[in-house]
């Protein structure tokens, strides 16, 4: 307004910017006319001067240029202030969006971190449970040593039985089955123990993978949390021109989440395998303990039945031995009676033969075959026949006595064999089976 007030002539309205106005070419007026000077009087003065209207135009142009410059400066200031406000708002908006993105990223990291931590805790707990099952397997494997030693010792003890009791009976069959069962169980427990060790190693390996991922998530979470706390009033911020770039090894959000998802998936798979293995170990130990106790009962039942058979056979043999001894005594008395009977026949034989001998000296016609002679001859023949029959019966009785003696010896030997077999089965084998481990010990609980 002050510029306009100082103008001597009202300028024309400026519809076109100054920069687009055509340049005015000033024409120099020649000193001709009534007011021109020439000659020596004008020597040393300008021959060409601005005219008044040129001075006014020049003055008007300067003021106009100043006014336009001020107006342009004001417009530039307004635009600068508007741009500053818009850029400040844009920067604040961008910073808010970045902070929100960092917050969302923190939520994502926290989610996967929590999932990894839960998986790590589950793997640690599962590995501990599997380690307890491994201890049960080791205890059960150690507990099978005593039954195997008992079975082999029973078999070796029964080898000391004497003939004819050295027979492959039901007891030996059950003992062989027990020894074979224990060997198979030991092999099964060893294989299962190796599976448990390998599964524990796999659990620890996947736990370490998850722990490394979890550790990276923790570090990243701390970094992003620190970044999220930065603001315009922070004192530890500075320029990092080279940071505005993507690393060549950087992952994408899809590969980043897939990496943690795959780690958790593999850990879950191993955890499920560990759970199934624990269930299998429970089943194996339960079946093993039941099978061993059932076989133990079958062997004991076979021993009891065999001992009952042996004792019954021994009682029968003792009964027959008792009868045999009685028969031997009766036969000895019978033999003594037969000998006495034979001896008792000697005197009548002497009497009869003496009578016949003396009557053979009868003279002449008195040597007659009278009835007395026939009677004496018949008596001698009867006595001879009786003595022969008694001697024959004596031989038979003596042979019977020898047979009874042989039978007595065989019975006594057989009774000794049965006594030895009963001692081996009852006192050695069955007594040795008393400390057989219980179900809890065979199942690995003790």
Short mmCIF file of C-alpha atoms in Angstrom, two decimals:
data_model
loop_
_atom_site.label_atom_id
_atom_site.label_comp_id
_atom_site.label_asym_id
_atom_site.label_seq_id
_atom_site.Cartn_x
_atom_site.Cartn_y
_atom_site.Cartn_z
CA UNK A 1 0.00 0.00 0.00
CA UNK A 2 2.88 2.35 0.81
CA UNK A 3 4.45 1.47 -2.53
CA UNK A 4 1.21 2.36 -4.30
CA UNK A 5 0.91 5.66 -2.33
CA UNK A 6 4.34 6.77 -3.44
CA UNK A 7 3.53 6.33 -7.11
CA UNK A 8 3.02 9.60 -9.11
CA UNK A 9 1.05 7.81 -11.73
CA UNK A 10 -1.50 5.03 -11.18
CA UNK A 11 -0.13 1.90 -12.83
CA UNK A 12 -2.23 -0.18 -15.07
CA UNK A 13 -3.68 -3.38 -13.57
CA UNK A 14 -1.20 -6.29 -13.80
CA UNK A 15 -2.96 -9.20 -15.29
CA UNK A 16 0.21 -10.78 -16.64
CA UNK A 17 3.21 -11.67 -14.44
CA UNK A 18 6.21 -9.41 -14.75
CA UNK A 19 8.41 -12.18 -15.96
CA UNK A 20 6.16 -12.60 -19.01
CA UNK A 21 6.03 -8.87 -19.98
CA UNK A 22 7.93 -7.94 -23.15
CA UNK A 23 11.09 -5.98 -22.66
CA UNK A 24 10.70 -2.34 -23.62
CA UNK A 25 13.35 -0.93 -25.84
CA UNK A 26 14.11 2.70 -25.04
CA UNK A 27 14.76 4.94 -27.98
CA UNK A 28 17.26 7.73 -27.47
CA UNK A 29 15.87 11.11 -28.51
CA UNK A 30 17.97 13.21 -30.72
CA UNK A 31 18.78 16.74 -29.65
CA UNK A 32 16.86 18.47 -32.37
CA UNK A 33 14.32 21.05 -31.99
CA UNK A 34 14.00 24.38 -30.26
CA UNK A 35 15.28 23.16 -26.93
CA UNK A 36 18.31 21.38 -28.22
CA UNK A 37 21.77 22.68 -27.57
CA UNK A 38 24.61 22.43 -29.88
CA UNK A 39 27.90 23.94 -30.39
CA UNK A 40 30.56 24.83 -27.88
CA UNK A 41 28.11 25.71 -25.14
CA UNK A 42 27.07 22.05 -24.77
CA UNK A 43 30.57 20.66 -24.79
CA UNK A 44 31.18 18.28 -21.85
CA UNK A 45 27.44 17.52 -21.20
CA UNK A 46 25.48 14.43 -22.17
CA UNK A 47 24.07 14.62 -25.52
CA UNK A 48 21.33 12.10 -24.57
CA UNK A 49 19.27 12.20 -21.31
CA UNK A 50 16.16 10.38 -20.02
CA UNK A 51 12.95 12.07 -20.59
CA UNK A 52 10.54 12.67 -17.70
CA UNK A 53 8.10 10.06 -18.82
CA UNK A 54 11.00 7.62 -19.09
CA UNK A 55 11.97 8.43 -15.48
CA UNK A 56 8.42 7.82 -14.40
CA UNK A 57 8.27 4.57 -16.28
CA UNK A 58 11.58 3.49 -14.79
CA UNK A 59 10.40 4.39 -11.31
CA UNK A 60 7.10 2.66 -11.92
CA UNK A 61 8.89 -0.49 -13.12
CA UNK A 62 11.07 -0.63 -10.00
CA UNK A 63 8.14 -0.22 -7.64
CA UNK A 64 6.13 -2.76 -9.60
CA UNK A 65 9.01 -5.23 -9.53
CA UNK A 66 9.38 -4.68 -5.77
CA UNK A 67 5.66 -5.21 -5.24
CA UNK A 68 5.67 -8.36 -7.36
CA UNK A 69 8.77 -9.61 -5.53
CA UNK A 70 7.11 -9.05 -2.16
CA UNK A 71 3.96 -10.75 -3.34
CA UNK A 72 5.97 -13.70 -4.64
CA UNK A 73 7.90 -13.82 -1.35
CA UNK A 74 4.64 -13.81 0.61
CA UNK A 75 3.26 -16.57 -1.60
CA UNK A 76 6.49 -18.55 -1.22
CA UNK A 77 6.33 -18.12 2.55
CA UNK A 78 2.72 -19.24 2.58
CA UNK A 79 3.58 -22.25 0.42
CA UNK A 80 6.65 -22.99 2.60
CA UNK A 81 4.56 -22.82 5.77
CA UNK A 82 1.89 -25.03 4.18
CA UNK A 83 4.53 -27.45 2.93
CA UNK A 84 6.21 -27.48 6.33
CA UNK A 85 2.85 -28.16 8.01
CA UNK A 86 1.98 -30.90 5.49
CA UNK A 87 5.42 -32.50 5.67
CA UNK A 88 5.36 -32.33 9.46
CA UNK A 89 1.92 -33.95 9.46
CA UNK A 90 3.09 -36.51 6.91
CA UNK A 91 6.23 -37.23 8.95
CA UNK A 92 4.16 -37.58 12.11
CA UNK A 93 1.64 -39.76 10.30
CA UNK A 94 4.43 -41.91 8.82
CA UNK A 95 6.07 -42.19 12.25
CA UNK A 96 2.73 -43.21 13.77
CA UNK A 97 2.25 -45.80 11.03
CA UNK A 98 5.80 -47.09 11.58
CA UNK A 99 5.20 -47.26 15.33
CA UNK A 100 1.91 -49.10 14.71
CA UNK A 101 3.69 -51.48 12.32
CA UNK A 102 6.37 -52.08 14.94
CA UNK A 103 3.61 -52.70 17.50
CA UNK A 104 1.93 -55.20 15.19
CA UNK A 105 5.29 -56.79 14.56
CA UNK A 106 5.86 -57.03 18.31
CA UNK A 107 2.52 -58.80 18.63
CA UNK A 108 3.49 -61.27 15.90
CA UNK A 109 6.88 -61.87 17.50
CA UNK A 110 5.28 -62.27 20.92
CA UNK A 111 2.80 -64.77 19.50
CA UNK A 112 5.48 -66.97 17.96
CA UNK A 113 7.72 -66.45 20.98
CA UNK A 114 4.95 -67.66 23.25
CA UNK A 115 4.24 -70.63 20.98
CA UNK A 116 7.93 -71.54 20.90
CA UNK A 117 8.23 -71.15 24.66
CA UNK A 118 5.19 -73.39 25.20
CA UNK A 119 6.64 -75.95 22.80
CA UNK A 120 10.01 -75.82 24.58
CA UNK A 121 8.32 -76.34 27.95
CA UNK A 122 6.26 -79.22 26.54
CA UNK A 123 9.38 -80.82 25.08
CA UNK A 124 11.24 -80.44 28.37
CA UNK A 125 8.34 -82.00 30.27
CA UNK A 126 7.92 -84.76 27.69
CA UNK A 127 11.65 -85.52 27.71
CA UNK A 128 11.52 -85.74 31.50
CA UNK A 129 8.61 -88.20 31.32
CA UNK A 130 10.43 -90.23 28.68
CA UNK A 131 13.57 -90.22 30.85
CA UNK A 132 11.48 -91.66 33.69
CA UNK A 133 10.24 -94.38 31.32
CA UNK A 134 13.84 -95.02 30.31
CA UNK A 135 14.73 -95.52 33.98
CA UNK A 136 11.83 -97.97 34.26
CA UNK A 137 13.14 -99.87 31.25
CA UNK A 138 16.61 -100.06 32.79
CA UNK A 139 15.18 -101.26 36.10
CA UNK A 140 13.00 -103.85 34.37
CA UNK A 141 15.99 -105.03 32.33
CA UNK A 142 18.05 -105.39 35.51
CA UNK A 143 15.15 -107.16 37.22
CA UNK A 144 15.12 -109.88 34.52
CA UNK A 145 18.63 -110.99 35.48
CA UNK A 146 17.43 -112.74 38.63
CA UNK A 147 14.63 -114.75 36.93
CA UNK A 148 17.05 -115.78 34.19
CA UNK A 149 19.64 -116.86 36.77
CA UNK A 150 16.93 -118.79 38.67
CA UNK A 151 15.72 -120.56 35.51
CA UNK A 152 19.24 -121.54 34.39
CA UNK A 153 20.15 -122.66 37.92
CA UNK A 154 17.01 -124.82 38.06
CA UNK A 155 17.91 -126.42 34.75
CA UNK A 156 21.46 -127.09 35.93
CA UNK A 157 20.27 -128.51 39.25
CA UNK A 158 17.84 -130.85 37.51
CA UNK A 159 20.72 -132.18 35.38
CA UNK A 160 21.94 -133.86 38.59
CA UNK A 161 18.88 -136.11 38.70
CA UNK A 162 19.65 -139.82 38.40
CA UNK A 163 18.24 -142.28 35.93
CA UNK A 164 15.43 -143.02 35.33
CA UNK A 165 14.23 -139.67 36.78
CA UNK A 166 16.49 -137.77 34.34
CA UNK A 167 13.56 -137.16 32.05
CA UNK A 168 12.43 -134.14 30.04
CA UNK A 169 9.21 -133.64 31.93
CA UNK A 170 6.72 -130.78 32.02
CA UNK A 171 8.89 -128.92 34.54
CA UNK A 172 11.89 -128.88 32.21
CA UNK A 173 9.68 -127.81 29.30
CA UNK A 174 8.29 -124.90 31.33
CA UNK A 175 11.78 -123.94 32.55
CA UNK A 176 13.08 -123.88 28.98
CA UNK A 177 10.09 -121.76 27.97
CA UNK A 178 10.80 -119.42 30.89
CA UNK A 179 14.48 -119.03 29.93
CA UNK A 180 13.57 -118.40 26.29
CA UNK A 181 10.86 -115.92 27.33
CA UNK A 182 13.32 -114.00 29.52
CA UNK A 183 15.90 -113.85 26.71
CA UNK A 184 13.28 -112.53 24.29
CA UNK A 185 12.07 -110.00 26.86
CA UNK A 186 15.64 -108.81 27.45
CA UNK A 187 16.14 -108.29 23.71
CA UNK A 188 12.82 -106.42 23.48
CA UNK A 189 13.70 -104.20 26.44
CA UNK A 190 17.13 -103.44 24.97
CA UNK A 191 15.60 -102.44 21.62
CA UNK A 192 12.97 -100.32 23.34
CA UNK A 193 15.67 -98.72 25.50
CA UNK A 194 17.60 -97.75 22.36
CA UNK A 195 14.43 -96.26 20.88
CA UNK A 196 13.89 -94.23 24.05
CA UNK A 197 17.48 -92.95 23.97
CA UNK A 198 17.16 -91.95 20.30
CA UNK A 199 13.79 -90.28 20.91
CA UNK A 200 15.24 -88.32 23.84
CA UNK A 201 18.08 -87.18 21.59
CA UNK A 202 15.59 -86.07 18.93
CA UNK A 203 13.53 -84.25 21.56
CA UNK A 204 16.61 -82.40 22.79
CA UNK A 205 17.69 -81.55 19.23
CA UNK A 206 14.31 -80.05 18.37
CA UNK A 207 14.22 -78.29 21.73
CA UNK A 208 17.56 -76.69 20.91
CA UNK A 209 16.25 -75.61 17.49
CA UNK A 210 13.18 -74.07 19.14
CA UNK A 211 15.36 -72.46 21.81
CA UNK A 212 17.57 -70.87 19.14
CA UNK A 213 14.48 -69.57 17.34
CA UNK A 214 13.02 -68.41 20.66
CA UNK A 215 16.30 -66.67 21.55
CA UNK A 216 16.30 -64.90 18.19
CA UNK A 217 12.70 -63.87 18.80
CA UNK A 218 13.64 -62.49 22.23
CA UNK A 219 16.50 -60.46 20.79
CA UNK A 220 14.36 -59.24 17.91
CA UNK A 221 11.54 -58.37 20.31
CA UNK A 222 13.90 -56.30 22.44
CA UNK A 223 15.25 -54.52 19.35
CA UNK A 224 11.79 -53.75 17.95
CA UNK A 225 10.54 -52.71 21.38
CA UNK A 226 13.45 -50.28 21.67
CA UNK A 227 12.71 -49.03 18.16
CA UNK A 228 9.05 -48.58 19.09
CA UNK A 229 10.03 -46.36 22.05
CA UNK A 230 12.06 -43.97 19.85
CA UNK A 231 10.40 -40.59 19.25
CA UNK A 232 11.39 -37.08 18.20
CA UNK A 233 12.41 -36.23 21.75
CA UNK A 234 14.77 -39.24 22.08
CA UNK A 235 18.38 -38.30 22.76
CA UNK A 236 20.01 -41.44 21.34
CA UNK A 237 18.94 -41.04 17.72
CA UNK A 238 21.27 -40.08 14.89
CA UNK A 239 21.63 -40.28 11.11
CA UNK A 240 22.36 -43.69 9.52
CA UNK A 241 22.29 -43.09 5.78
CA UNK A 242 23.38 -46.61 4.87
CA UNK A 243 20.57 -48.26 6.81
CA UNK A 244 17.95 -47.62 4.13
CA UNK A 245 18.41 -50.91 2.30
CA UNK A 246 17.26 -54.50 2.34
CA UNK A 247 19.75 -57.17 3.34
CA UNK A 248 20.28 -59.87 0.73
CA UNK A 249 19.77 -62.60 3.35
CA UNK A 250 16.61 -61.01 4.74
CA UNK A 251 13.54 -63.23 4.92
CA UNK A 252 10.00 -62.40 3.93
CA UNK A 253 7.10 -62.38 6.40
CA UNK A 254 5.88 -65.61 4.83
CA UNK A 255 9.24 -67.40 5.15
CA UNK A 256 9.70 -65.91 8.63
CA UNK A 257 6.43 -67.30 9.94
CA UNK A 258 6.90 -70.55 8.01
CA UNK A 259 10.29 -71.06 9.68
CA UNK A 260 8.82 -70.90 13.19
CA UNK A 261 5.76 -72.87 12.10
CA UNK A 262 7.97 -75.64 10.69
CA UNK A 263 10.07 -75.71 13.87
CA UNK A 264 6.95 -76.03 16.01
CA UNK A 265 5.47 -78.64 13.65
CA UNK A 266 8.60 -80.79 13.80
CA UNK A 267 8.76 -80.39 17.57
CA UNK A 268 5.08 -81.38 17.86
CA UNK A 269 5.72 -84.40 15.68
CA UNK A 270 8.62 -85.54 17.87
CA UNK A 271 6.57 -84.83 20.99
CA UNK A 272 3.74 -86.99 19.65
CA UNK A 273 6.25 -89.71 18.80
CA UNK A 274 7.59 -89.46 22.34
CA UNK A 275 4.08 -89.73 23.81
CA UNK A 276 3.37 -92.79 21.67
CA UNK A 277 6.71 -94.32 22.69
CA UNK A 278 5.87 -93.76 26.36
CA UNK A 279 2.53 -95.48 25.87
CA UNK A 280 4.31 -98.33 24.08
CA UNK A 281 6.81 -98.63 26.95
CA UNK A 282 3.95 -98.76 29.45
CA UNK A 283 2.28 -101.50 27.45
CA UNK A 284 5.52 -103.44 27.01
CA UNK A 285 6.43 -103.29 30.69
CA UNK A 286 2.90 -104.29 31.71
CA UNK A 287 2.87 -107.22 29.27
CA UNK A 288 6.42 -108.25 30.21
CA UNK A 289 5.67 -108.32 33.93
CA UNK A 290 2.42 -110.23 33.36
CA UNK A 291 4.08 -112.76 31.04
CA UNK A 292 6.93 -113.37 33.47
CA UNK A 293 4.62 -113.81 36.43
CA UNK A 294 2.33 -116.13 34.47
CA UNK A 295 5.31 -118.23 33.37
CA UNK A 296 6.63 -118.16 36.94
CA UNK A 297 3.28 -119.51 38.14
CA UNK A 298 3.26 -122.15 35.38
CA UNK A 299 6.75 -123.34 36.37
CA UNK A 300 5.80 -123.45 40.05
CA UNK A 301 2.63 -125.38 39.21
CA UNK A 302 4.65 -127.85 37.14
CA UNK A 303 7.14 -128.20 40.01
CA UNK A 304 4.34 -128.80 42.52
CA UNK A 305 2.69 -131.37 40.28
CA UNK A 306 6.01 -133.10 39.61
CA UNK A 307 6.90 -133.15 43.30
CA UNK A 308 3.48 -134.60 44.05
CA UNK A 309 4.05 -137.31 41.42
CA UNK A 310 7.50 -138.07 42.83
CA UNK A 311 6.22 -138.24 46.41
CA UNK A 312 3.33 -140.47 45.34
CA UNK A 313 5.74 -142.74 43.46
CA UNK A 314 8.07 -142.77 46.45
CA UNK A 315 5.22 -143.68 48.81
CA UNK A 316 4.18 -146.52 46.51
CA UNK A 317 7.76 -147.73 46.29
CA UNK A 318 8.10 -147.61 50.07
CA UNK A 319 4.86 -149.55 50.38
CA UNK A 320 6.14 -152.20 47.97
CA UNK A 321 9.50 -152.26 49.75
CA UNK A 322 7.71 -152.86 53.00
CA UNK A 323 5.77 -155.73 51.47
CA UNK A 324 8.91 -157.06 49.83
CA UNK A 325 10.78 -157.02 53.12
CA UNK A 326 7.88 -158.87 54.71
CA UNK A 327 7.89 -161.38 51.86
CA UNK A 328 11.64 -161.77 52.21
CA UNK A 329 11.20 -162.57 55.91
CA UNK A 330 8.39 -165.02 55.13
CA UNK A 331 10.44 -166.59 52.36
CA UNK A 332 13.45 -166.99 54.64
CA UNK A 333 11.23 -168.64 57.22
CA UNK A 334 9.74 -170.83 54.49
CA UNK A 335 13.21 -171.87 53.30
CA UNK A 336 14.19 -172.69 56.86
CA UNK A 337 11.00 -174.78 57.23
CA UNK A 338 11.70 -176.60 53.96
CA UNK A 339 15.21 -177.41 55.06
CA UNK A 340 13.87 -178.62 58.36
CA UNK A 341 11.24 -180.68 56.55
CA UNK A 342 13.92 -182.24 54.35
CA UNK A 343 16.00 -182.92 57.42
CA UNK A 344 12.99 -184.40 59.18
CA UNK A 345 12.56 -186.89 56.32
CA UNK A 346 16.06 -188.28 56.83
CA UNK A 347 15.19 -190.26 59.99
CA UNK A 348 12.13 -191.99 58.48
CA UNK A 349 14.23 -192.73 55.41
CA UNK A 350 16.91 -194.22 57.59
CA UNK A 351 14.33 -196.32 59.42
CA UNK A 352 12.74 -197.61 56.24
CA UNK A 353 16.03 -198.29 54.50
CA UNK A 354 17.44 -199.97 57.63
CA UNK A 355 14.34 -202.18 57.79
CA UNK A 356 14.75 -203.13 54.16
CA UNK A 357 18.46 -203.71 54.66
CA UNK A 358 17.95 -205.89 57.70
CA UNK A 359 15.15 -207.87 56.02
CA UNK A 360 17.42 -208.59 53.11
CA UNK A 361 19.31 -210.95 55.45
CA UNK A 362 16.29 -213.20 55.98
CA UNK A 363 17.32 -216.80 55.28
CA UNK A 364 16.14 -219.01 52.43
CA UNK A 365 12.49 -219.00 51.75
CA UNK A 366 11.95 -216.40 54.40
CA UNK A 367 13.29 -213.86 51.90
CA UNK A 368 9.74 -213.33 50.83
CA UNK A 369 8.06 -210.44 48.99
CA UNK A 370 5.47 -210.09 51.57
CA UNK A 371 3.19 -207.08 52.03
CA UNK A 372 5.57 -205.66 54.61
CA UNK A 373 8.33 -205.68 52.03
CA UNK A 374 6.13 -203.91 49.51
CA UNK A 375 5.06 -201.40 52.15
CA UNK A 376 8.65 -200.67 53.12
CA UNK A 377 9.62 -200.23 49.49
CA UNK A 378 6.61 -197.93 48.93
CA UNK A 379 7.55 -196.00 52.05
CA UNK A 380 11.10 -195.47 50.79
CA UNK A 381 9.81 -194.41 47.41
CA UNK A 382 7.29 -192.04 49.02
CA UNK A 383 9.95 -190.58 51.25
CA UNK A 384 12.36 -190.18 48.30
CA UNK A 385 9.65 -188.50 46.27
CA UNK A 386 8.78 -186.20 49.16
CA UNK A 387 12.41 -185.25 49.68
CA UNK A 388 12.81 -184.52 45.97
CA UNK A 389 9.70 -182.37 45.92
CA UNK A 390 10.88 -180.56 49.07
CA UNK A 391 14.30 -179.94 47.52
CA UNK A 392 12.69 -178.68 44.34
CA UNK A 393 10.46 -176.39 46.34
CA UNK A 394 13.53 -175.29 48.33
CA UNK A 395 15.28 -174.34 45.12
CA UNK A 396 12.24 -172.42 43.99
CA UNK A 397 12.01 -170.65 47.35
CA UNK A 398 15.68 -169.77 47.30
CA UNK A 399 15.29 -168.37 43.77
CA UNK A 400 12.24 -166.43 44.92
CA UNK A 401 14.27 -165.11 47.85
CA UNK A 402 17.01 -163.98 45.50
CA UNK A 403 14.42 -162.31 43.30
CA UNK A 404 12.93 -160.60 46.35
CA UNK A 405 16.39 -159.41 47.37
CA UNK A 406 16.95 -158.00 43.89
CA UNK A 407 13.57 -156.34 44.02
CA UNK A 408 14.39 -154.90 47.44
CA UNK A 409 17.65 -153.48 46.11
CA UNK A 410 15.91 -152.01 43.08
CA UNK A 411 13.17 -150.54 45.24
CA UNK A 412 15.66 -149.05 47.66
CA UNK A 413 17.68 -147.62 44.76
CA UNK A 414 14.54 -146.23 43.16
CA UNK A 415 13.44 -144.72 46.47
CA UNK A 416 16.87 -143.09 46.78
CA UNK A 417 16.50 -141.74 43.23
CA UNK A 418 13.06 -140.37 44.02
CA UNK A 419 14.33 -138.88 47.27
CA UNK A 420 17.15 -137.18 45.34
CA UNK A 421 14.72 -135.90 42.70
CA UNK A 422 12.34 -134.58 45.36
CA UNK A 423 15.26 -132.89 47.14
CA UNK A 424 16.41 -131.25 43.89
CA UNK A 425 12.95 -130.09 42.82
CA UNK A 426 11.61 -129.06 46.22
CA UNK A 427 14.61 -128.07 48.31
CA UNK A 428 16.90 -126.75 45.60
CA UNK A 429 14.75 -125.48 42.73
CA UNK A 430 11.52 -124.39 44.43
CA UNK A 431 13.36 -122.84 47.38
CA UNK A 432 15.62 -120.96 44.94
CA UNK A 433 12.55 -119.56 43.18
CA UNK A 434 11.31 -117.88 46.37
CA UNK A 435 13.11 -114.51 45.79
CA UNK A 436 11.56 -114.18 42.32
CA UNK A 437 10.91 -110.41 41.68
CA UNK A 438 7.37 -109.10 41.97
CA UNK A 439 5.21 -107.40 39.36
CA UNK A 440 6.19 -103.87 40.45
CA UNK A 441 9.89 -104.66 40.16
CA UNK A 442 9.47 -106.39 36.81
CA UNK A 443 7.46 -103.35 35.60
CA UNK A 444 10.38 -101.06 36.53
CA UNK A 445 8.71 -99.22 39.41
CA UNK A 446 11.25 -100.40 41.98
#
